[in-house]
Amino acid sequence: MATFKAPRGTADTLPSDQPHWEFVRRHGEDICQRYGYRRIDTPVFEEAGVFVRTIGQDTDIVEKEMYLFKDRGGKEMSLKPEGTASVCRAYLEHGMANLPQPVRLYYLSPVFRYERPQAGRLRQHHQLGAEALGEVDPVLDAEIIDLAWRFYLSLGLRGLSIQVNSLGCRQCRPAYRQALVAYFASRLGEMCPDCRSRFDRNPLRLLDCKHADCIAVGDAAPRSTDYLCPECSRHFDSVAGYLNLWELSYNLNHRLVRGLDYYTRTVFEIQPLEEGSQSTIGGGGRYDDLMGEMGGRPTPGVGFATGLERIVRNLQRQGAALPAASGPRIYVCYLEEAREEAFRLLAELRRGGVEAVAAVGGRSLKSQLRQADAQGMNRAIILGGDELRSGILMVRNMRNSQQEPVPRGRLVAFLRGLSG
Ligand code: HAM
């Protein structure tokens, strides 16, 4: 019979990968909380309209990547293809407009997109995201960029750059779009088939095509920042002012448009210096029309999200050293005559806050010690007839094989005092 495998584009996170994941999650939560963001969790699936109405009909996500299904009541549902729309749905549903604004929220969540899997591009990935809702102040755009940047720095990631652009608003974008259409219409013959087919539906996306010929055409295209209305222009200047105040250097990248249609004004991405769409490590921007499009009271917002798999990949590629685990890991070994006492001791250690396991499976003492070594235990405790009688236990340092006698009554305190 054929054996099962994890679905294509998904990955198991094995115990050996968990230290990296824990490191990333912990730093992510720390920094969000330090910036005043509070955690929110939303369901892994929503009514499909939450995403279709906000992300945009002409995006790859809505056209071909959502995991859609009808539930047993016949409602069209979708697994979450991103986090922002869900958080905005929750903001509206729970009347968060009545709280002091802005409402700062962050999340850690799995995200599902039916993409063509490749290195760094999965069908289930995990995001850390932060959203500041309810205020249009440009300092929040800069705060989100700063938060993202400090997060990567705190992890020790190197070689990243901040790319920033402004896409304008409902008032000024139509003129920009028209200018782009006129420009691309004259150059379409030089562009890839994907761009030619996207041209009518979503001309902005032609700017971020990674095809070499299209990059050259996109570089010479009209720039959105030349078409901003006075308000959008002031907003963008002000964001730049705060980024300078906080000494964040960034590239103004007029080819940056993002893959979701809900953005207004500021958009940004954090990219490793090497190019490539699947290498973008985080991105976001402002989305002042999103909540209105969802049917709620028009409410501004700005946020970002970052893919944890891509961060872990970058950390592993850089060979980043992780802080060592705090306490020692204990392996209780015993001769058969001391088995009951060994398991009594095991329970005491665990209840006393010590990480401990005991040998199982009736192996010889030598084999038990070999297992302790193979599992990377720091200390082994050896229990035999002598130890039972004397109440003095041998604690063996697995790194240098030195043994130390410790009275049974002082064992928990002794082990808790060790650093690893
Ligand atoms: P996004 O750029 O689509 O934005 O995704 C954010 C991050 O998730 C990407 O930069 C990347 O690190 C990671 N990511 C995306 N797709 C995949 C994939 N298939 N496999 C692995 N990692 C992936 C958003 O989702 C917006 N909701 C961000 C945002 C928040 N904008 C405003 N607020």
Tab-separated table of C-alpha atoms and ligand atoms in Angstrom:
chain	number	residue	atom	x	y	z
A	1	MET	CA	0.000	0.000	0.000
A	2	ALA	CA	1.298	3.488	-0.844
A	3	THR	CA	2.399	5.496	2.177
A	4	PHE	CA	1.165	9.019	2.814
A	5	LYS	CA	3.215	12.165	2.474
A	6	ALA	CA	2.558	15.706	3.633
A	7	PRO	CA	0.573	17.575	0.929
A	8	ARG	CA	2.704	19.214	-1.785
A	9	GLY	CA	3.841	22.654	-0.704
A	10	THR	CA	3.426	21.966	3.020
A	11	ALA	CA	6.127	21.087	5.525
A	12	ASP	CA	6.379	19.364	8.869
A	13	THR	CA	8.294	21.391	11.424
A	14	LEU	CA	10.359	18.714	13.123
A	15	PRO	CA	11.711	18.956	16.677
A	16	SER	CA	15.179	19.730	15.309
A	17	ASP	CA	13.782	22.838	13.538
A	18	GLN	CA	11.777	24.009	16.549
A	19	PRO	CA	14.553	26.032	18.249
A	20	HIS	CA	14.720	28.330	15.189
A	21	TRP	CA	10.939	28.654	15.056
A	22	GLU	CA	10.681	29.364	18.765
A	23	PHE	CA	13.446	31.944	18.519
A	24	VAL	CA	11.650	33.737	15.658
A	25	ARG	CA	8.188	33.605	17.257
A	26	ARG	CA	9.480	34.801	20.623
A	27	HIS	CA	11.350	37.761	19.130
A	28	GLY	CA	8.327	38.573	16.962
A	29	GLU	CA	5.936	38.629	19.896
A	30	ASP	CA	8.427	40.574	22.027
A	31	ILE	CA	8.863	43.345	19.510
A	32	CYS	CA	5.147	43.640	18.695
A	33	GLN	CA	4.353	43.943	22.396
A	34	ARG	CA	7.139	46.472	22.892
A	35	TYR	CA	5.549	48.629	20.181
A	36	GLY	CA	2.159	48.405	21.916
A	37	TYR	CA	0.548	45.781	19.663
A	38	ARG	CA	-1.800	43.221	21.235
A	39	ARG	CA	-2.294	39.697	19.972
A	40	ILE	CA	-5.381	38.705	18.018
A	41	ASP	CA	-6.223	35.234	16.665
A	42	THR	CA	-8.807	34.804	13.940
A	43	PRO	CA	-10.176	31.539	12.455
A	44	VAL	CA	-8.155	29.733	9.769
A	45	PHE	CA	-11.166	30.015	7.459
A	46	GLU	CA	-13.611	32.802	6.687
A	47	GLU	CA	-16.477	33.462	4.313
A	48	ALA	CA	-14.741	33.727	0.933
A	49	GLY	CA	-16.141	37.250	0.410
A	50	VAL	CA	-13.907	38.599	3.199
A	51	PHE	CA	-10.931	38.022	0.871
A	52	VAL	CA	-12.521	38.303	-2.581
A	53	ARG	CA	-13.932	41.770	-1.854
A	54	THR	CA	-10.702	43.127	-0.394
A	55	ILE	CA	-7.680	41.454	-2.015
A	56	GLY	CA	-9.079	42.164	-5.497
A	57	GLN	CA	-10.612	40.060	-8.296
A	58	ASP	CA	-7.632	40.534	-10.596
A	59	THR	CA	-4.937	39.323	-8.224
A	60	ASP	CA	-3.223	35.934	-8.442
A	61	ILE	CA	-4.505	35.127	-4.965
A	62	VAL	CA	-8.195	35.548	-5.800
A	63	GLU	CA	-7.904	34.271	-9.379
A	64	LYS	CA	-6.174	31.004	-8.666
A	65	GLU	CA	-4.693	30.563	-5.223
A	66	MET	CA	-7.483	30.479	-2.652
A	67	TYR	CA	-8.426	27.181	-1.010
A	68	LEU	CA	-12.162	27.449	-1.552
A	69	PHE	CA	-14.798	25.054	-0.292
A	70	LYS	CA	-18.498	24.995	0.399
A	71	ASP	CA	-19.331	24.047	3.963
A	72	ARG	CA	-22.177	21.631	4.654
A	73	GLY	CA	-24.590	24.538	4.861
A	74	GLY	CA	-23.649	25.538	1.292
A	75	LYS	CA	-21.682	28.670	2.302
A	76	GLU	CA	-18.625	29.504	0.220
A	77	MET	CA	-15.599	29.493	2.531
A	78	SER	CA	-11.895	30.010	2.060
A	79	LEU	CA	-8.851	29.063	4.073
A	80	LYS	CA	-7.051	32.267	5.017
A	81	PRO	CA	-4.852	33.406	2.080
A	82	GLU	CA	-3.562	36.324	4.215
A	83	GLY	CA	-4.235	37.874	7.616
A	84	THR	CA	-5.165	41.524	7.091
A	85	ALA	CA	-8.721	41.086	5.818
A	86	SER	CA	-9.533	38.749	8.737
A	87	VAL	CA	-8.203	41.224	11.290
A	88	CYS	CA	-10.262	44.021	9.679
A	89	ARG	CA	-13.348	41.808	9.728
A	90	ALA	CA	-12.770	41.246	13.450
A	91	TYR	CA	-12.203	44.989	14.069
A	92	LEU	CA	-15.564	45.774	12.472
A	93	GLU	CA	-17.420	42.844	14.007
A	94	HIS	CA	-16.282	43.631	17.554
A	95	GLY	CA	-16.863	47.385	17.333
A	96	MET	CA	-13.194	48.178	17.913
A	97	ALA	CA	-13.846	51.627	16.419
A	98	ASN	CA	-15.183	52.464	19.901
A	99	LEU	CA	-11.789	51.794	21.496
A	100	PRO	CA	-9.086	54.476	21.671
A	101	GLN	CA	-7.574	54.706	18.172
A	102	PRO	CA	-5.391	53.452	16.655
A	103	VAL	CA	-6.019	49.852	17.631
A	104	ARG	CA	-2.696	48.018	17.336
A	105	LEU	CA	-2.981	44.286	16.723
A	106	TYR	CA	-0.576	41.480	15.837
A	107	TYR	CA	-1.017	37.837	14.889
A	108	LEU	CA	0.813	34.612	14.235
A	109	SER	CA	-1.133	32.491	11.809
A	110	PRO	CA	-0.941	29.816	9.127
A	111	VAL	CA	-1.755	31.106	5.631
A	112	PHE	CA	-2.851	29.035	2.632
A	113	ARG	CA	-2.190	29.784	-1.043
A	114	TYR	CA	-2.361	27.292	-3.878
A	115	GLU	CA	0.913	28.421	-5.446
A	116	ARG	CA	3.478	26.506	-7.478
A	117	PRO	CA	5.726	25.237	-4.677
A	118	GLN	CA	9.426	26.037	-4.797
A	119	ALA	CA	12.139	26.960	-2.326
A	120	GLY	CA	10.627	29.599	-0.036
A	121	ARG	CA	7.174	29.347	-1.628
A	122	LEU	CA	4.711	27.047	0.088
A	123	ARG	CA	1.018	26.255	-0.027
A	124	GLN	CA	0.812	26.539	3.739
A	125	HIS	CA	3.129	29.080	5.286
A	126	HIS	CA	3.078	31.015	8.562
A	127	GLN	CA	2.970	34.750	9.031
A	128	LEU	CA	3.668	37.198	11.786
A	129	GLY	CA	1.653	40.314	11.006
A	130	ALA	CA	0.939	43.656	12.679
A	131	GLU	CA	-1.855	46.105	11.857
A	132	ALA	CA	-2.535	49.633	13.177
A	133	LEU	CA	-6.207	50.418	12.567
A	134	GLY	CA	-8.344	53.538	12.779
A	135	GLU	CA	-5.895	56.393	12.122
A	136	VAL	CA	-4.477	57.870	8.949
A	137	ASP	CA	-1.434	59.476	10.607
A	138	PRO	CA	1.712	58.843	8.476
A	139	VAL	CA	3.750	58.195	11.616
A	140	LEU	CA	1.979	54.820	11.761
A	141	ASP	CA	3.241	53.848	8.290
A	142	ALA	CA	6.761	54.592	9.508
A	143	GLU	CA	6.139	52.789	12.820
A	144	ILE	CA	5.158	49.606	10.972
A	145	ILE	CA	8.257	49.777	8.755
A	146	ASP	CA	10.411	50.425	11.826
A	147	LEU	CA	8.825	47.516	13.704
A	148	ALA	CA	9.489	45.144	10.789
A	149	TRP	CA	13.056	46.363	10.426
A	150	ARG	CA	13.862	46.117	14.161
A	151	PHE	CA	12.393	42.627	14.212
A	152	TYR	CA	14.811	41.408	11.536
A	153	LEU	CA	17.702	43.179	13.228
A	154	SER	CA	16.845	41.593	16.582
A	155	LEU	CA	17.086	38.161	14.928
A	156	GLY	CA	20.531	38.979	13.574
A	157	LEU	CA	19.429	38.846	9.919
A	158	ARG	CA	21.826	40.681	7.661
A	159	GLY	CA	21.883	41.964	4.091
A	160	LEU	CA	18.316	43.272	3.959
A	161	SER	CA	16.984	46.410	2.311
A	162	ILE	CA	13.782	48.433	2.706
A	163	GLN	CA	11.932	49.231	-0.530
A	164	VAL	CA	9.228	51.898	-0.350
A	165	ASN	CA	6.718	53.391	-2.792
A	166	SER	CA	3.393	55.228	-2.745
A	167	LEU	CA	0.509	54.077	-4.932
A	168	GLY	CA	-1.723	57.096	-4.292
A	169	CYS	CA	-5.444	56.928	-3.603
A	170	ARG	CA	-8.786	56.703	-5.383
A	171	GLN	CA	-8.418	60.328	-6.477
A	172	CYS	CA	-4.973	60.201	-8.017
A	173	ARG	CA	-4.492	56.577	-9.023
A	174	PRO	CA	-6.775	56.631	-12.120
A	175	ALA	CA	-4.546	59.216	-13.831
A	176	TYR	CA	-1.468	57.144	-13.011
A	177	ARG	CA	-3.157	54.011	-14.280
A	178	GLN	CA	-3.985	55.775	-17.526
A	179	ALA	CA	-0.401	56.895	-17.960
A	180	LEU	CA	0.785	53.317	-17.369
A	181	VAL	CA	-1.711	51.880	-19.844
A	182	ALA	CA	-0.587	54.352	-22.520
A	183	TYR	CA	3.066	53.541	-21.830
A	184	PHE	CA	2.741	49.747	-21.679
A	185	ALA	CA	0.480	49.656	-24.754
A	186	SER	CA	3.425	50.908	-26.788
A	187	ARG	CA	5.896	48.387	-25.271
A	188	LEU	CA	3.717	45.289	-24.866
A	189	GLY	CA	5.436	43.459	-27.734
A	190	GLU	CA	8.651	43.375	-25.646
A	191	MET	CA	6.970	41.851	-22.589
A	192	CYS	CA	6.328	38.284	-21.390
A	193	PRO	CA	3.033	36.439	-22.108
A	194	ASP	CA	1.937	36.837	-18.459
A	195	CYS	CA	2.266	40.607	-18.674
A	196	ARG	CA	0.471	40.723	-22.018
A	197	SER	CA	-2.482	38.856	-20.537
A	198	ARG	CA	-2.497	40.971	-17.348
A	199	PHE	CA	-2.273	44.262	-19.182
A	200	ASP	CA	-6.041	44.833	-19.522
A	201	ARG	CA	-7.006	43.685	-16.060
A	202	ASN	CA	-4.213	44.896	-13.801
A	203	PRO	CA	-1.620	47.108	-15.547
A	204	LEU	CA	0.086	48.003	-12.241
A	205	ARG	CA	1.232	44.406	-11.829
A	206	LEU	CA	3.326	44.686	-15.012
A	207	LEU	CA	5.707	46.819	-12.990
A	208	ASP	CA	6.792	44.044	-10.657
A	209	CYS	CA	7.229	41.257	-13.212
A	210	LYS	CA	10.586	39.545	-12.593
A	211	HIS	CA	11.151	38.628	-16.267
A	212	ALA	CA	14.382	40.295	-17.485
A	213	ASP	CA	12.740	41.983	-20.523
A	214	CYS	CA	9.831	43.234	-18.419
A	215	ILE	CA	12.162	44.690	-15.775
A	216	ALA	CA	13.776	46.879	-18.430
A	217	VAL	CA	10.364	48.072	-19.676
A	218	GLY	CA	9.124	48.608	-16.102
A	219	ASP	CA	12.207	50.644	-15.149
A	220	ALA	CA	11.373	53.260	-17.766
A	221	ALA	CA	7.638	53.336	-16.953
A	222	PRO	CA	5.884	56.388	-15.464
A	223	ARG	CA	6.339	56.635	-11.675
A	224	SER	CA	3.391	56.651	-9.314
A	225	THR	CA	5.067	59.252	-7.108
A	226	ASP	CA	4.879	61.733	-10.030
A	227	TYR	CA	1.074	61.399	-10.072
A	228	LEU	CA	0.225	61.758	-6.372
A	229	CYS	CA	-2.458	64.264	-5.384
A	230	PRO	CA	-1.323	66.951	-2.892
A	231	GLU	CA	-2.656	64.978	0.096
A	232	CYS	CA	-0.961	61.714	-0.903
A	233	SER	CA	2.195	63.617	-1.679
A	234	ARG	CA	2.202	65.259	1.772
A	235	HIS	CA	1.517	61.886	3.394
A	236	PHE	CA	4.427	60.274	1.579
A	237	ASP	CA	6.821	63.113	2.437
A	238	SER	CA	5.804	62.814	6.042
A	239	VAL	CA	6.404	59.025	6.109
A	240	ALA	CA	9.856	59.678	4.627
A	241	GLY	CA	10.446	62.306	7.320
A	242	TYR	CA	9.771	59.813	10.135
A	243	LEU	CA	11.924	57.151	8.476
A	244	ASN	CA	14.758	59.674	8.388
A	245	LEU	CA	14.098	60.693	11.989
A	246	TRP	CA	14.512	57.050	13.021
A	247	GLU	CA	17.542	56.651	10.778
A	248	LEU	CA	16.059	53.951	8.576
A	249	SER	CA	17.572	53.963	5.128
A	250	TYR	CA	15.310	52.878	2.298
A	251	ASN	CA	15.149	52.761	-1.489
A	252	LEU	CA	12.360	54.561	-3.257
A	253	ASN	CA	11.332	51.764	-5.638
A	254	HIS	CA	8.770	52.875	-8.179
A	255	ARG	CA	8.346	49.305	-9.463
A	256	LEU	CA	7.034	48.165	-6.065
A	257	VAL	CA	3.263	47.567	-6.325
A	258	ARG	CA	2.577	44.450	-4.128
A	259	GLY	CA	0.401	41.477	-5.016
A	260	LEU	CA	-2.792	42.528	-3.218
A	261	ASP	CA	-5.055	45.273	-4.561
A	262	TYR	CA	-6.195	46.814	-1.292
A	263	TYR	CA	-3.220	49.126	-0.853
A	264	THR	CA	-3.496	52.903	-0.903
A	265	ARG	CA	-0.563	55.296	-0.507
A	266	THR	CA	2.425	53.682	1.238
A	267	VAL	CA	3.631	50.215	0.213
A	268	PHE	CA	6.889	48.627	1.300
A	269	GLU	CA	8.851	45.395	1.224
A	270	ILE	CA	11.902	44.106	3.019
A	271	GLN	CA	14.085	42.183	0.628
A	272	PRO	CA	17.351	40.323	0.889
A	273	LEU	CA	19.892	42.005	-1.380
A	274	GLU	CA	19.621	39.134	-3.861
A	275	GLU	CA	16.551	39.628	-6.089
A	276	GLY	CA	13.562	37.318	-6.521
A	277	SER	CA	9.892	37.416	-5.633
A	278	GLN	CA	10.083	34.354	-3.412
A	279	SER	CA	12.899	35.944	-1.446
A	280	THR	CA	10.875	38.950	-0.206
A	281	ILE	CA	10.863	38.396	3.487
A	282	GLY	CA	8.129	40.814	4.530
A	283	GLY	CA	5.869	43.474	3.140
A	284	GLY	CA	2.867	45.634	3.737
A	285	GLY	CA	1.420	49.080	3.440
A	286	ARG	CA	-1.598	51.286	3.978
A	287	TYR	CA	-5.118	50.160	3.069
A	288	ASP	CA	-7.522	53.008	3.818
A	289	ASP	CA	-10.329	51.646	1.586
A	290	LEU	CA	-10.268	48.029	2.719
A	291	MET	CA	-12.823	48.200	5.519
A	292	GLY	CA	-15.214	50.249	3.409
A	293	GLU	CA	-14.944	47.644	0.644
A	294	MET	CA	-15.803	44.973	3.169
A	295	GLY	CA	-19.036	46.797	3.933
A	296	GLY	CA	-17.926	48.520	7.130
A	297	ARG	CA	-17.526	52.175	7.992
A	298	PRO	CA	-14.543	53.487	5.987
A	299	THR	CA	-11.608	53.119	8.394
A	300	PRO	CA	-7.924	53.578	7.613
A	301	GLY	CA	-5.274	50.997	8.408
A	302	VAL	CA	-1.647	50.148	7.836
A	303	GLY	CA	0.278	46.951	8.495
A	304	PHE	CA	2.775	44.362	7.414
A	305	ALA	CA	3.308	40.616	7.451
A	306	THR	CA	6.369	38.435	7.243
A	307	GLY	CA	6.775	34.769	6.355
A	308	LEU	CA	8.304	32.730	9.161
A	309	GLU	CA	9.575	29.984	6.809
A	310	ARG	CA	11.553	32.562	4.844
A	311	ILE	CA	13.028	34.008	8.037
A	312	VAL	CA	14.027	30.563	9.332
A	313	ARG	CA	15.561	29.755	5.935
A	314	ASN	CA	17.603	32.941	5.994
A	315	LEU	CA	18.735	32.328	9.570
A	316	GLN	CA	19.777	28.767	8.765
A	317	ARG	CA	21.564	29.913	5.615
A	318	GLN	CA	23.468	32.493	7.644
A	319	GLY	CA	24.334	29.837	10.233
A	320	ALA	CA	22.934	32.121	12.946
A	321	ALA	CA	23.823	30.925	16.445
A	322	LEU	CA	20.797	30.501	18.679
A	323	PRO	CA	20.929	31.075	22.423
A	324	ALA	CA	21.433	27.747	24.209
A	325	ALA	CA	18.447	26.193	25.963
A	326	SER	CA	18.369	27.312	29.589
A	327	GLY	CA	18.303	24.362	31.983
A	328	PRO	CA	19.964	20.924	31.888
A	329	ARG	CA	18.229	17.894	30.355
A	330	ILE	CA	18.280	14.898	32.655
A	331	TYR	CA	18.194	11.196	31.811
A	332	VAL	CA	17.388	8.802	34.646
A	333	CYS	CA	19.204	5.447	34.279
A	334	TYR	CA	18.674	2.498	36.612
A	335	LEU	CA	19.299	-1.123	37.328
A	336	GLU	CA	16.202	-3.307	37.367
A	337	GLU	CA	16.192	-3.553	41.210
A	338	ALA	CA	15.859	0.280	41.401
A	339	ARG	CA	13.167	0.646	38.686
A	340	GLU	CA	10.343	1.733	41.006
A	341	GLU	CA	12.545	4.250	42.786
A	342	ALA	CA	13.739	5.575	39.406
A	343	PHE	CA	10.186	6.343	38.313
A	344	ARG	CA	9.353	7.884	41.701
A	345	LEU	CA	12.416	10.095	41.268
A	346	LEU	CA	11.425	10.943	37.669
A	347	ALA	CA	8.045	12.262	38.824
A	348	GLU	CA	9.740	14.305	41.584
A	349	LEU	CA	12.153	15.892	39.114
A	350	ARG	CA	9.390	16.842	36.678
A	351	ARG	CA	7.176	18.224	39.457
A	352	GLY	CA	10.204	20.148	40.725
A	353	GLY	CA	10.563	21.906	37.365
A	354	VAL	CA	13.438	19.860	35.925
A	355	GLU	CA	13.307	18.578	32.331
A	356	ALA	CA	13.755	14.831	32.709
A	357	VAL	CA	13.063	11.499	31.034
A	358	ALA	CA	13.853	7.983	32.199
A	359	ALA	CA	15.094	5.016	30.221
A	360	VAL	CA	12.375	2.646	29.045
A	361	GLY	CA	12.421	-0.729	27.329
A	362	GLY	CA	14.539	-2.772	29.768
A	363	ARG	CA	17.992	-1.954	28.322
A	364	SER	CA	21.312	-2.531	30.087
A	365	LEU	CA	22.841	0.385	32.037
A	366	LYS	CA	25.523	0.782	29.354
A	367	SER	CA	22.915	0.960	26.636
A	368	GLN	CA	20.861	3.462	28.686
A	369	LEU	CA	23.909	5.737	28.952
A	370	ARG	CA	24.475	5.446	25.209
A	371	GLN	CA	20.891	6.535	24.649
A	372	ALA	CA	21.316	9.495	26.981
A	373	ASP	CA	24.337	10.543	24.935
A	374	ALA	CA	22.583	10.055	21.583
A	375	GLN	CA	19.685	12.221	22.768
A	376	GLY	CA	21.995	15.063	23.759
A	377	MET	CA	21.218	14.864	27.489
A	378	ASN	CA	23.397	17.012	29.748
A	379	ARG	CA	23.304	14.802	32.825
A	380	ALA	CA	22.453	11.195	33.631
A	381	ILE	CA	21.400	10.048	37.088
A	382	ILE	CA	22.339	6.483	37.888
A	383	LEU	CA	20.293	4.418	40.318
A	384	GLY	CA	21.301	0.976	41.497
A	385	GLY	CA	21.185	-1.031	44.735
A	386	ASP	CA	23.996	1.003	46.359
A	387	GLU	CA	22.220	4.280	45.672
A	388	LEU	CA	18.958	2.897	47.042
A	389	ARG	CA	20.667	1.935	50.283
A	390	SER	CA	22.845	5.023	50.766
A	391	GLY	CA	20.425	7.699	49.460
A	392	ILE	CA	23.372	9.261	47.590
A	393	LEU	CA	22.828	9.430	43.823
A	394	MET	CA	25.461	9.688	41.098
A	395	VAL	CA	24.965	12.603	38.691
A	396	ARG	CA	27.031	12.046	35.564
A	397	ASN	CA	28.062	14.943	33.350
A	398	MET	CA	27.527	13.548	29.845
A	399	ARG	CA	30.095	15.879	28.278
A	400	ASN	CA	33.116	14.894	30.371
A	401	SER	CA	31.839	11.691	32.074
A	402	GLN	CA	32.636	13.128	35.544
A	403	GLN	CA	30.338	11.801	38.250
A	404	GLU	CA	29.259	13.720	41.321
A	405	PRO	CA	27.515	12.249	44.400
A	406	VAL	CA	24.415	14.220	45.445
A	407	PRO	CA	22.137	13.370	48.407
A	408	ARG	CA	18.697	12.405	47.198
A	409	GLY	CA	16.994	15.169	49.208
A	410	ARG	CA	19.087	17.881	47.537
A	411	LEU	CA	18.826	16.582	43.987
A	412	VAL	CA	16.122	18.914	42.613
A	413	ALA	CA	17.849	22.010	44.016
A	414	PHE	CA	21.202	20.788	42.705
A	415	LEU	CA	19.882	20.167	39.171
A	416	ARG	CA	17.974	23.430	39.053
A	417	GLY	CA	21.168	25.259	39.983
A	418	LEU	CA	23.019	23.865	36.946
A	419	SER	CA	23.194	26.068	33.876
A	420	GLY	CA	23.091	23.349	31.220
B	1	HAM	P1	2.273	39.208	1.338
B	1	HAM	O1	3.393	39.996	0.747
B	1	HAM	O2	1.382	38.506	0.392
B	1	HAM	O3	1.447	40.230	2.230
B	1	HAM	O4	2.844	38.170	2.361
B	1	HAM	C1	3.666	38.560	3.433
B	1	HAM	C2	4.884	37.665	3.551
B	1	HAM	O5	4.465	36.304	3.676
B	1	HAM	C3	5.798	37.649	2.334
B	1	HAM	O6	6.712	38.718	2.365
B	1	HAM	C4	6.499	36.326	2.496
B	1	HAM	O7	7.568	36.410	3.432
B	1	HAM	C5	5.437	35.449	3.088
B	1	HAM	N1	4.793	34.627	2.046
B	1	HAM	C6	3.820	34.989	1.191
B	1	HAM	N2	3.476	33.956	0.384
B	1	HAM	C7	4.258	32.920	0.749
B	1	HAM	C8	4.383	31.566	0.304
B	1	HAM	N3	3.628	31.067	-0.658
B	1	HAM	N4	5.292	30.761	0.921
B	1	HAM	C9	6.070	31.241	1.922
B	1	HAM	N5	5.987	32.510	2.383
B	1	HAM	C10	5.108	33.340	1.806
B	1	HAM	C11	0.336	39.926	2.937
B	1	HAM	O8	-0.059	38.806	3.115
B	1	HAM	C12	-0.320	41.121	3.555
B	1	HAM	N6	-1.463	40.663	4.356
B	1	HAM	C13	0.655	41.904	4.401
B	1	HAM	C14	0.028	43.101	5.048
B	1	HAM	C15	-0.355	43.212	6.338
B	1	HAM	N7	-0.285	44.227	4.460
B	1	HAM	C16	-0.855	45.038	5.332
B	1	HAM	N8	-0.920	44.432	6.478
